[in-house]
Amino acid sequence: MPPLMAVKMQNSKQGVLSLRAAEPVRRMNRDFQIRFTAILLALLTTAAVVYAGYNFQAENQFQVPDDGVWWVEHQGRLTADRVESGGAGTRAGIKVGDQLTAIDQHAVNTTAARTRELYRVGAWSKTTYSLVRKSVPVDVVLIPVPAERSQYNWLRLIGLIYLGIGLYVLLRRWTAPGSTQFYIFCLVSFISYTFHYTGKFNGFDWTIYWGNVVAGLLQAALFLHFVLTFPERHWFVRRHRWVIFAIYVPGLLLLSVHILAVWFLKATEVLRWNLDRLEMGCQALFFVAAAGVLLYNYRRASTPILRQQLKWVTRGTILAITPFTLFYVVPYLTGTLPTAAMKISVLSLGILPLTFGYAIFRYRLMDVDLIFKRGMVYTLAAGAIAGAYFAVVAGVAELVHLQIPSSGPLGLVLAIVVTALLFDPVRKWIQGRIDQVFYRTGYDYRKTLIEFGRELSSETDLDKMLSAVVDRLSRTLLVDRMAVFVSDGETSQQFVVAKSFGMTQTSGLDLSFLGTPRPEDAVGHLFFDNTHQVPREAVNAQQAIAKLDLNYYIPCRAQKHTIAVLGLGKTVEGDFLTSEDVELLETLAGYLGIAVQNARLYASLQQKVAEYERLKDFNENIVESINVGVLAVDLADRIESWNSQMEVMYALPRWQALTRSLGDVFPPAFVEEFYRVRRNPGIHNLYKFRLGTPTGESRVVNVAIAPLVTKDFSVIGRLIIMDDITERVELEAQLSQADKLSSIGLLAAGVAHEVNTPLAVISSYAQMLSKQVQGDPQKGALLEKITRQTFRASEIVNNLLNFSRTSGTEFTAIDINKIISDTLALLEHQFKVTKIKVQDERTSQIPLITGNAGRLQQVFLNLFLNAKDAMSKGGTLRITTTNGDSVGVMVSDTGSGIAQEHIHRIYDPFFTTKTAPREGQARGTGLGLSVTYGIIQEHAGKIRVESRSGEGTTFYLDFPLTKKAVNV
């Protein structure tokens, strides 16, 4: 593959940007364009360097096998067109005209198939080539050798030189005309010389291959485009702008043909070689055309500087292109395969960036006429002063020697020293006067510039800075009035008076004339010799100019935008400012524009810092206030953040957790799970993980482990979020238990309903038998007992049915004693088993209350069952009803009682103290007293409790005698 194929991908974006800069880019913000170009070039450069590095690494790790024969497809077979002298094919006995049919008995009829077989065999491995030589089958043993690729390292060196020179020119002289375009050419050349496909043709190898092809087609076109616009646009291009676009058309067509041939036509070796020759010819033609353009520009250069630049560029280009064209391109086009001498001639193209880099670096740096003229005059004046000085000293010394001959050499020396000391102050005074004549501006304004620069750079407060500027300029230039107008925004053309001196009216003025485009903008300042006669301005502008009475308006620009305007009047003596004064002000205006912009940026940054601080505090407050534990660890698994919820949940203060390793804080089970999931990217969750705390408690948590990333998506640690669901899990278990109890209740109701039928049969037959044995007292008594017990069993079953049946919400007049009796009948057997004595102290005659019998039966059932559970070893259940202003019920037991810290929570849903039930006792659901409290509230009643641990519990219930309707 020819070495000059590389980089169009990036220039297809950047090149079009530079080519079409006349129309759409003109409307773009210049600052945005510069930043966009810089970012794009940085990305493309980084990508090119990374790909080149990986390509170099892959090439060193893999040896490409070569058999030293150029095989071409002919009549469905591979035919040896050329055999390298001294190569592996020659040593194996392969001759020109041999036809290859198989390698190691694997059929081979295309170049791609041969390449795959060679890669399968590898370098330095024996393989058998099955040939047909003049219709006679022949097998030869061939040992492929690694392909010669040493020249690629030299080409990479040339590519690095291109990239280095391009970066140097771009960074040192990025504002110079043509520097960006020159860098793009260097970057394309770098890709062309450093991208070399290995032949594996995997995804990366195809990227390298097409990058090399595109860059080879683009390099010469970019070079021709560059010389047509450097150092100035060629007259032919100015007249025919389509020429620039036409330069890239041949490369685009050749690329399309190349893609079509490779991907769709399955190009043969001969077709590929012919395509390479065609592309090489196009490159050589463009390089020669570029050299011709440079030679034409050199001969027609109008200025010595331009001619001097083009002399180096033209000679360097011809010197670089000539060896490459004569010793590489011409032989290659005539059918010669690249030899070592041909490959060496390519290195001559490295001269191109050297010559152009020098020309661009020196561009517009030779304007020394003014410096030379002033320097010459100053030197002659200084020489004249020095001559006069030494003449006076010599004259005085000679006079002393003539008048006092006896003084000798010592007197002569003393006379010279005394004269030099006495005359030196005079010499310095004269020297200073001459310096002021030649460098009056520098002497007068240098101090102003230094102090002005210090004030601008040291003061970030806009108001104070403008005050210092107005004070310094008014005292330096001795003007009678001045003002500083500042734009409302970064790009706004509306101005306001920010600071003024000697002004009488600065408000209520129409200052729109300051932002109006006008031809005077090219001069650098706006001048009104008579502020009361400005006929070209609008009426409002005329009034504003007259009231301001300022003769000079100097724009202060930054990044092509007018940030502020300096307005100055005449001097205190009534004179206009000199041209040197105006030049100084124009120079200082640029500094002032940047200073104003910097002050605004600093104020904006301060505001943003304050906003960021507020946002940081807000975010920290969110993290601290959230009801889940949040901690962050770095890449070394050290804890960097630990919120307050983690302190509460894990019972470990923040100062003890920070900077410690995760393994030192959490139990091994959690650390093991953390290390298991952190190996895989993404967010991982641990559901219902039991986490042991330092206090010995066990918490059930849902854990989310996510990577902690920055804005550029770099992983800097892990974020761990722990949601304590211990109470939720307990509630779920209690709800499940309640659901089971409900199901058991329904099942019991069904069983009770089925038991009623046999009870009725038993009762009926017992009564029939009782009538038949009336004469037998013994049998009659037994049947009477059976009848009573069946009625009793039927009553119990009916009570159970009534309790389990979904009752309505209607409130009727009911007897509270009957409800208590029905409930006790349900629990009679359980009380006997647990040895609980029921002490019934109910009043027989109590008034009826308004309520729902089913709901109130549930209340007493809950109270009686709680009392039974509290008296696990037996005891006394005392039930009392009273009559007065209301119907009162007291339920008292002699059980274990309720702890004082639990008294205020007994009515909370799902709160229970039966988490560890005793033998024969069910685990509590925490719903009994909560439901009881709700039912009592529905009946407009009251409930209160008195209890002490170990002394029993007493519940007091009060029901009103009359109750208003309640919607339930």
Short mmCIF file of C-alpha atoms in Angstrom, two decimals, residues 820-821 823-839 860-869 871 873-879 891 893:
data_model
loop_
_atom_site.label_atom_id
_atom_site.label_comp_id
_atom_site.label_asym_id
_atom_site.label_seq_id
_atom_site.Cartn_x
_atom_site.Cartn_y
_atom_site.Cartn_z
CA ILE A 820 -70.23 -9.24 77.32
CA SER A 821 -72.00 -12.52 78.09
CA THR A 823 -68.14 -12.86 74.33
CA LEU A 824 -67.41 -14.71 77.58
CA ALA A 825 -69.25 -17.75 76.21
CA LEU A 826 -66.85 -17.82 73.28
CA LEU A 827 -63.82 -17.78 75.55
CA GLU A 828 -65.15 -20.01 78.37
CA HIS A 829 -63.12 -23.04 77.32
CA GLN A 830 -59.90 -21.02 76.86
CA PHE A 831 -60.27 -19.48 80.32
CA LYS A 832 -60.66 -22.93 81.88
CA VAL A 833 -57.59 -24.25 80.12
CA THR A 834 -55.43 -21.31 81.21
CA LYS A 835 -56.88 -21.40 84.78
CA ILE A 836 -58.32 -17.90 84.58
CA LYS A 837 -61.15 -17.12 86.95
CA VAL A 838 -63.79 -14.71 85.71
CA GLN A 839 -65.06 -12.40 88.45
CA PHE A 860 -64.45 -6.99 74.37
CA LEU A 861 -62.96 -9.99 72.59
CA ASN A 862 -59.71 -8.04 72.06
CA LEU A 863 -59.63 -6.91 75.71
CA PHE A 864 -60.38 -10.40 77.09
CA LEU A 865 -57.77 -12.05 74.83
CA ASN A 866 -55.12 -9.50 75.85
CA ALA A 867 -55.95 -10.19 79.50
CA LYS A 868 -55.68 -13.95 78.89
CA ASP A 869 -52.25 -13.52 77.23
CA MET A 871 -52.03 -14.08 82.66
CA LYS A 873 -49.96 -18.78 84.56
CA GLY A 874 -53.53 -18.10 85.52
CA GLY A 875 -55.21 -15.25 87.30
CA THR A 876 -58.44 -13.32 87.74
CA LEU A 877 -60.37 -11.42 85.10
CA ARG A 878 -62.67 -8.92 86.70
CA ILE A 879 -65.55 -7.41 84.72
CA VAL A 891 -62.01 -4.86 82.51
CA ASP A 893 -56.66 -8.50 85.02
#
